[in-house]
Amino acid sequence: YGQTILPPSLEGVNLRTMPIAMGGAEAFALDEQGIATSLIYEWSPSDSELLSIATSGRHGLGITRSGSVIGWGDNSVGQLNIPEIDRALQVVAGHSYSATLRSDGRVIEWGSHTAPVGKLIEKPADPQRIVSLAGGLTHILGVTSNGSVVGWGDNTDSKATPPEGLENVVAIAANATCSVAAAKDGALTWWGS
């Protein structure tokens, strides 16, 4: 689908300093001015200067320099019905949901997690301050200020349920079927299928 073909607008640009987001069959990069450019379809979703981006393949999200959130693409279940948000630090985009992490550690979600009946788990009511998010196709992970991991959304194959004893986590990632965490010592822990 052209995911690995660099568009002419990005040739010669130092990609190591550019935020890049991938999801489904879509990939976006922010150029030096903070303008999001599709790496596949060669279209720009916004003329806004963005600090951070996320994409699911169906819709994308960006954080503006003022800390607000903008979106583009599919809005079939409200994933672009963005509530008023300030102090956004990070955005994640799943198949049918969107979420942002604010600087106060609060996670705000909109859209819809889709899961078989009985497999959906709710966002933790009062987790410790979340410092980082990862969005899978239908679930979300968060790293808390004490280095533990919380998960919610579609829990098929336990992909949203971190294993017991997982601690000192510094990075997380999630996709359609599994989750992974990296600890301070470099150890990787996988769960799901």
PDB file of C-alpha atoms in Angstrom:
ATOM      1  CA  TYR A   1       0.000   0.000   0.000  1.00  0.00           C
ATOM      2  CA  GLY A   2       2.991   2.318  -0.125  1.00  0.00           C
ATOM      3  CA  GLN A   3       3.639   2.439   3.636  1.00  0.00           C
ATOM      4  CA  THR A   4       7.399   2.444   3.021  1.00  0.00           C
ATOM      5  CA  ILE A   5       7.501   4.978   0.191  1.00  0.00           C
ATOM      6  CA  LEU A   6       8.624   8.363   1.462  1.00  0.00           C
ATOM      7  CA  PRO A   7       6.606  11.208  -0.097  1.00  0.00           C
ATOM      8  CA  PRO A   8       8.559  13.938  -1.904  1.00  0.00           C
ATOM      9  CA  SER A   9       7.549  16.504   0.741  1.00  0.00           C
ATOM     10  CA  LEU A  10       9.626  14.620   3.344  1.00  0.00           C
ATOM     11  CA  GLU A  11      12.734  13.884   1.264  1.00  0.00           C
ATOM     12  CA  GLY A  12      15.853  15.339   2.832  1.00  0.00           C
ATOM     13  CA  VAL A  13      14.098  16.064   6.139  1.00  0.00           C
ATOM     14  CA  ASN A  14      15.755  14.724   9.284  1.00  0.00           C
ATOM     15  CA  LEU A  15      13.193  12.034  10.185  1.00  0.00           C
ATOM     16  CA  ARG A  16      14.919  11.202  13.470  1.00  0.00           C
ATOM     17  CA  THR A  17      13.532  14.417  14.948  1.00  0.00           C
ATOM     18  CA  MET A  18       9.999  14.012  13.596  1.00  0.00           C
ATOM     19  CA  PRO A  19       7.116  12.363  15.469  1.00  0.00           C
ATOM     20  CA  ILE A  20       5.659   9.520  13.385  1.00  0.00           C
ATOM     21  CA  ALA A  21       2.372   7.664  14.004  1.00  0.00           C
ATOM     22  CA  MET A  22       1.246   4.409  12.383  1.00  0.00           C
ATOM     23  CA  GLY A  23      -1.988   2.439  12.532  1.00  0.00           C
ATOM     24  CA  GLY A  24      -3.853   0.120  10.194  1.00  0.00           C
ATOM     25  CA  ALA A  25      -2.740   0.992   6.669  1.00  0.00           C
ATOM     26  CA  GLU A  26      -1.943   4.634   7.507  1.00  0.00           C
ATOM     27  CA  ALA A  27       1.158   6.470   8.694  1.00  0.00           C
ATOM     28  CA  PHE A  28       1.681  10.163   9.464  1.00  0.00           C
ATOM     29  CA  ALA A  29       4.760  12.245  10.199  1.00  0.00           C
ATOM     30  CA  LEU A  30       5.069  15.782  11.486  1.00  0.00           C
ATOM     31  CA  ASP A  31       7.338  17.973   9.379  1.00  0.00           C
ATOM     32  CA  GLU A  32       9.655  20.622  10.822  1.00  0.00           C
ATOM     33  CA  GLN A  33       6.769  23.103  11.077  1.00  0.00           C
ATOM     34  CA  GLY A  34       4.513  20.609  12.920  1.00  0.00           C
ATOM     35  CA  ILE A  35       2.254  19.973   9.929  1.00  0.00           C
ATOM     36  CA  ALA A  36       0.978  16.373   9.708  1.00  0.00           C
ATOM     37  CA  THR A  37       1.604  14.682   6.370  1.00  0.00           C
ATOM     38  CA  SER A  38       0.342  11.273   5.322  1.00  0.00           C
ATOM     39  CA  LEU A  39       3.184   8.955   4.346  1.00  0.00           C
ATOM     40  CA  ILE A  40       0.800   6.834   2.276  1.00  0.00           C
ATOM     41  CA  TYR A  41      -1.892   8.952   0.683  1.00  0.00           C
ATOM     42  CA  GLU A  42       0.110  12.213   0.494  1.00  0.00           C
ATOM     43  CA  TRP A  43      -2.569  14.395   2.054  1.00  0.00           C
ATOM     44  CA  SER A  44      -2.359  16.719   5.010  1.00  0.00           C
ATOM     45  CA  PRO A  45      -5.115  16.278   7.599  1.00  0.00           C
ATOM     46  CA  SER A  46      -4.628  19.723   9.106  1.00  0.00           C
ATOM     47  CA  ASP A  47      -2.867  23.015   8.613  1.00  0.00           C
ATOM     48  CA  SER A  48      -2.448  23.324  12.382  1.00  0.00           C
ATOM     49  CA  GLU A  49       0.995  23.191  13.919  1.00  0.00           C
ATOM     50  CA  LEU A  50       0.988  19.977  15.941  1.00  0.00           C
ATOM     51  CA  LEU A  51       3.302  18.688  18.655  1.00  0.00           C
ATOM     52  CA  SER A  52       2.157  15.061  18.663  1.00  0.00           C
ATOM     53  CA  ILE A  53       0.042  12.739  16.486  1.00  0.00           C
ATOM     54  CA  ALA A  54      -1.690   9.349  16.596  1.00  0.00           C
ATOM     55  CA  THR A  55      -3.542   7.327  13.973  1.00  0.00           C
ATOM     56  CA  SER A  56      -5.668   4.203  13.868  1.00  0.00           C
ATOM     57  CA  GLY A  57      -5.865   3.818  10.114  1.00  0.00           C
ATOM     58  CA  ARG A  58      -9.467   5.097  10.239  1.00  0.00           C
ATOM     59  CA  HIS A  59      -8.915   8.416  12.013  1.00  0.00           C
ATOM     60  CA  GLY A  60      -6.098  10.551  13.316  1.00  0.00           C
ATOM     61  CA  LEU A  61      -5.542  12.878  16.263  1.00  0.00           C
ATOM     62  CA  GLY A  62      -3.096  15.659  16.954  1.00  0.00           C
ATOM     63  CA  ILE A  63      -2.114  17.911  19.844  1.00  0.00           C
ATOM     64  CA  THR A  64      -1.786  21.591  18.970  1.00  0.00           C
ATOM     65  CA  ARG A  65       0.831  23.929  20.428  1.00  0.00           C
ATOM     66  CA  SER A  66      -1.867  25.287  22.782  1.00  0.00           C
ATOM     67  CA  GLY A  67      -2.479  21.783  24.230  1.00  0.00           C
ATOM     68  CA  SER A  68      -5.850  21.195  22.584  1.00  0.00           C
ATOM     69  CA  VAL A  69      -6.745  18.131  20.478  1.00  0.00           C
ATOM     70  CA  ILE A  70      -7.868  18.057  16.838  1.00  0.00           C
ATOM     71  CA  GLY A  71      -8.958  15.083  14.724  1.00  0.00           C
ATOM     72  CA  TRP A  72      -9.641  13.986  11.162  1.00  0.00           C
ATOM     73  CA  GLY A  73     -11.029  10.954   9.336  1.00  0.00           C
ATOM     74  CA  ASP A  74     -13.820   8.527  10.290  1.00  0.00           C
ATOM     75  CA  ASN A  75     -16.323   9.625  12.945  1.00  0.00           C
ATOM     76  CA  SER A  76     -18.802   6.733  12.652  1.00  0.00           C
ATOM     77  CA  VAL A  77     -19.013   6.125  16.432  1.00  0.00           C
ATOM     78  CA  GLY A  78     -17.969   9.524  17.728  1.00  0.00           C
ATOM     79  CA  GLN A  79     -14.201   9.074  17.734  1.00  0.00           C
ATOM     80  CA  LEU A  80     -13.891  12.677  16.463  1.00  0.00           C
ATOM     81  CA  ASN A  81     -16.468  14.159  18.865  1.00  0.00           C
ATOM     82  CA  ILE A  82     -13.581  15.660  20.809  1.00  0.00           C
ATOM     83  CA  PRO A  83     -14.540  17.111  24.194  1.00  0.00           C
ATOM     84  CA  GLU A  84     -13.000  20.400  25.272  1.00  0.00           C
ATOM     85  CA  ILE A  85      -9.481  19.414  26.311  1.00  0.00           C
ATOM     86  CA  ASP A  86      -6.565  21.483  27.525  1.00  0.00           C
ATOM     87  CA  ARG A  87      -3.065  20.521  28.670  1.00  0.00           C
ATOM     88  CA  ALA A  88      -2.991  17.448  26.404  1.00  0.00           C
ATOM     89  CA  LEU A  89       0.321  15.566  26.495  1.00  0.00           C
ATOM     90  CA  GLN A  90      -0.410  12.481  24.417  1.00  0.00           C
ATOM     91  CA  VAL A  91      -3.167  11.132  22.159  1.00  0.00           C
ATOM     92  CA  VAL A  92      -3.990   7.558  21.143  1.00  0.00           C
ATOM     93  CA  ALA A  93      -6.369   6.408  18.420  1.00  0.00           C
ATOM     94  CA  GLY A  94      -7.940   2.956  18.275  1.00  0.00           C
ATOM     95  CA  HIS A  95     -10.311   1.415  15.800  1.00  0.00           C
ATOM     96  CA  SER A  96     -13.390   3.197  17.176  1.00  0.00           C
ATOM     97  CA  TYR A  97     -12.137   5.237  20.120  1.00  0.00           C
ATOM     98  CA  SER A  98      -9.885   8.191  20.909  1.00  0.00           C
ATOM     99  CA  ALA A  99      -8.138   9.166  24.131  1.00  0.00           C
ATOM    100  CA  THR A 100      -5.815  11.806  25.468  1.00  0.00           C
ATOM    101  CA  LEU A 101      -3.506  12.029  28.460  1.00  0.00           C
ATOM    102  CA  ARG A 102      -3.477  15.441  30.154  1.00  0.00           C
ATOM    103  CA  SER A 103      -0.532  16.907  32.056  1.00  0.00           C
ATOM    104  CA  ASP A 104      -2.358  16.225  35.354  1.00  0.00           C
ATOM    105  CA  GLY A 105      -2.360  12.457  34.622  1.00  0.00           C
ATOM    106  CA  ARG A 106      -6.069  12.375  33.741  1.00  0.00           C
ATOM    107  CA  VAL A 107      -7.133  10.249  30.750  1.00  0.00           C
ATOM    108  CA  ILE A 108     -10.142  11.423  28.741  1.00  0.00           C
ATOM    109  CA  GLU A 109     -11.795   9.033  26.259  1.00  0.00           C
ATOM    110  CA  TRP A 110     -14.491   9.299  23.615  1.00  0.00           C
ATOM    111  CA  GLY A 111     -15.870   7.065  20.867  1.00  0.00           C
ATOM    112  CA  SER A 112     -16.448   3.367  21.567  1.00  0.00           C
ATOM    113  CA  HIS A 113     -14.386   0.340  22.593  1.00  0.00           C
ATOM    114  CA  THR A 114     -15.831  -2.654  20.765  1.00  0.00           C
ATOM    115  CA  ALA A 115     -15.672  -6.017  22.466  1.00  0.00           C
ATOM    116  CA  PRO A 116     -17.650  -9.232  22.807  1.00  0.00           C
ATOM    117  CA  VAL A 117     -20.097  -9.235  25.736  1.00  0.00           C
ATOM    118  CA  GLY A 118     -18.264 -10.008  28.965  1.00  0.00           C
ATOM    119  CA  LYS A 119     -14.805  -9.184  27.603  1.00  0.00           C
ATOM    120  CA  LEU A 120     -14.884  -5.410  28.143  1.00  0.00           C
ATOM    121  CA  ILE A 121     -13.103  -4.079  31.236  1.00  0.00           C
ATOM    122  CA  GLU A 122     -13.645  -0.540  32.506  1.00  0.00           C
ATOM    123  CA  LYS A 123     -10.989   2.107  32.907  1.00  0.00           C
ATOM    124  CA  PRO A 124      -9.589   1.948  36.462  1.00  0.00           C
ATOM    125  CA  ALA A 125     -11.724   4.213  38.658  1.00  0.00           C
ATOM    126  CA  ASP A 126      -8.810   5.835  40.441  1.00  0.00           C
ATOM    127  CA  PRO A 127      -5.410   4.735  39.141  1.00  0.00           C
ATOM    128  CA  GLN A 128      -2.256   6.493  40.250  1.00  0.00           C
ATOM    129  CA  ARG A 129      -1.244   9.342  37.998  1.00  0.00           C
ATOM    130  CA  ILE A 130      -0.775   8.009  34.449  1.00  0.00           C
ATOM    131  CA  VAL A 131       2.387   9.261  32.719  1.00  0.00           C
ATOM    132  CA  SER A 132       2.176   7.447  29.374  1.00  0.00           C
ATOM    133  CA  LEU A 133      -0.468   5.784  27.167  1.00  0.00           C
ATOM    134  CA  ALA A 134      -0.495   3.130  24.453  1.00  0.00           C
ATOM    135  CA  GLY A 135      -3.506   2.462  22.281  1.00  0.00           C
ATOM    136  CA  GLY A 136      -4.289  -0.903  20.739  1.00  0.00           C
ATOM    137  CA  LEU A 137      -7.022  -1.581  18.243  1.00  0.00           C
ATOM    138  CA  THR A 138      -9.662  -1.908  20.990  1.00  0.00           C
ATOM    139  CA  HIS A 139      -7.798  -1.492  24.298  1.00  0.00           C
ATOM    140  CA  ILE A 140      -5.649   1.067  26.126  1.00  0.00           C
ATOM    141  CA  LEU A 141      -2.655   0.703  28.429  1.00  0.00           C
ATOM    142  CA  GLY A 142      -1.265   3.273  30.830  1.00  0.00           C
ATOM    143  CA  VAL A 143       2.004   3.480  32.740  1.00  0.00           C
ATOM    144  CA  THR A 144       1.466   4.933  36.217  1.00  0.00           C
ATOM    145  CA  SER A 145       3.845   7.218  38.110  1.00  0.00           C
ATOM    146  CA  ASN A 146       5.087   4.245  40.149  1.00  0.00           C
ATOM    147  CA  GLY A 147       6.047   2.230  37.028  1.00  0.00           C
ATOM    148  CA  SER A 148       3.111  -0.170  37.037  1.00  0.00           C
ATOM    149  CA  VAL A 149       0.746  -0.780  34.090  1.00  0.00           C
ATOM    150  CA  VAL A 150      -3.048  -0.554  33.956  1.00  0.00           C
ATOM    151  CA  GLY A 151      -5.249  -1.614  31.053  1.00  0.00           C
ATOM    152  CA  TRP A 152      -8.860  -1.296  29.951  1.00  0.00           C
ATOM    153  CA  GLY A 153     -11.146  -1.843  26.968  1.00  0.00           C
ATOM    154  CA  ASP A 154     -11.495  -5.103  25.004  1.00  0.00           C
ATOM    155  CA  ASN A 155      -9.817  -7.799  27.109  1.00  0.00           C
ATOM    156  CA  THR A 156      -9.977 -10.673  24.606  1.00  0.00           C
ATOM    157  CA  ASP A 157      -7.035 -13.007  25.297  1.00  0.00           C
ATOM    158  CA  SER A 158      -6.279 -10.869  28.406  1.00  0.00           C
ATOM    159  CA  LYS A 159      -4.465  -8.263  26.269  1.00  0.00           C
ATOM    160  CA  ALA A 160      -5.690  -5.462  28.589  1.00  0.00           C
ATOM    161  CA  THR A 161      -4.723  -7.312  31.790  1.00  0.00           C
ATOM    162  CA  PRO A 162      -1.019  -6.792  32.607  1.00  0.00           C
ATOM    163  CA  PRO A 163       0.643  -9.764  34.305  1.00  0.00           C
ATOM    164  CA  GLU A 164       1.126  -9.626  38.074  1.00  0.00           C
ATOM    165  CA  GLY A 165       4.499  -8.421  39.274  1.00  0.00           C
ATOM    166  CA  LEU A 166       5.094  -6.125  36.307  1.00  0.00           C
ATOM    167  CA  GLU A 167       7.019  -3.119  37.679  1.00  0.00           C
ATOM    168  CA  ASN A 168       9.596  -0.454  36.794  1.00  0.00           C
ATOM    169  CA  VAL A 169       7.979  -0.048  33.368  1.00  0.00           C
ATOM    170  CA  VAL A 170       9.319   2.780  31.196  1.00  0.00           C
ATOM    171  CA  ALA A 171       7.577   2.076  27.857  1.00  0.00           C
ATOM    172  CA  ILE A 172       4.477   0.271  26.602  1.00  0.00           C
ATOM    173  CA  ALA A 173       2.972  -0.663  23.240  1.00  0.00           C
ATOM    174  CA  ALA A 174      -0.294  -2.274  22.168  1.00  0.00           C
ATOM    175  CA  ASN A 175      -1.705  -3.614  18.910  1.00  0.00           C
ATOM    176  CA  ALA A 176      -4.815  -5.537  17.895  1.00  0.00           C
ATOM    177  CA  THR A 177      -4.068  -8.746  19.807  1.00  0.00           C
ATOM    178  CA  CYS A 178      -1.305  -8.177  22.353  1.00  0.00           C
ATOM    179  CA  SER A 179       0.543  -5.766  24.628  1.00  0.00           C
ATOM    180  CA  VAL A 180       4.181  -5.325  25.627  1.00  0.00           C
ATOM    181  CA  ALA A 181       6.030  -3.451  28.360  1.00  0.00           C
ATOM    182  CA  ALA A 182       9.715  -2.563  28.667  1.00  0.00           C
ATOM    183  CA  ALA A 183      11.244  -2.321  32.145  1.00  0.00           C
ATOM    184  CA  LYS A 184      14.101  -0.032  33.218  1.00  0.00           C
ATOM    185  CA  ASP A 185      16.524  -2.952  32.917  1.00  0.00           C
ATOM    186  CA  GLY A 186      15.475  -3.528  29.282  1.00  0.00           C
ATOM    187  CA  ALA A 187      13.429  -6.656  29.967  1.00  0.00           C
ATOM    188  CA  LEU A 188      10.344  -7.051  27.732  1.00  0.00           C
ATOM    189  CA  THR A 189       7.114  -8.618  28.949  1.00  0.00           C
ATOM    190  CA  TRP A 190       4.403  -9.649  26.435  1.00  0.00           C
ATOM    191  CA  TRP A 191       0.786 -10.625  27.077  1.00  0.00           C
ATOM    192  CA  GLY A 192      -2.305 -11.305  25.001  1.00  0.00           C
ATOM    193  CA  SER A 193      -2.100 -13.546  21.946  1.00  0.00           C
TER     194      SER A 193
END
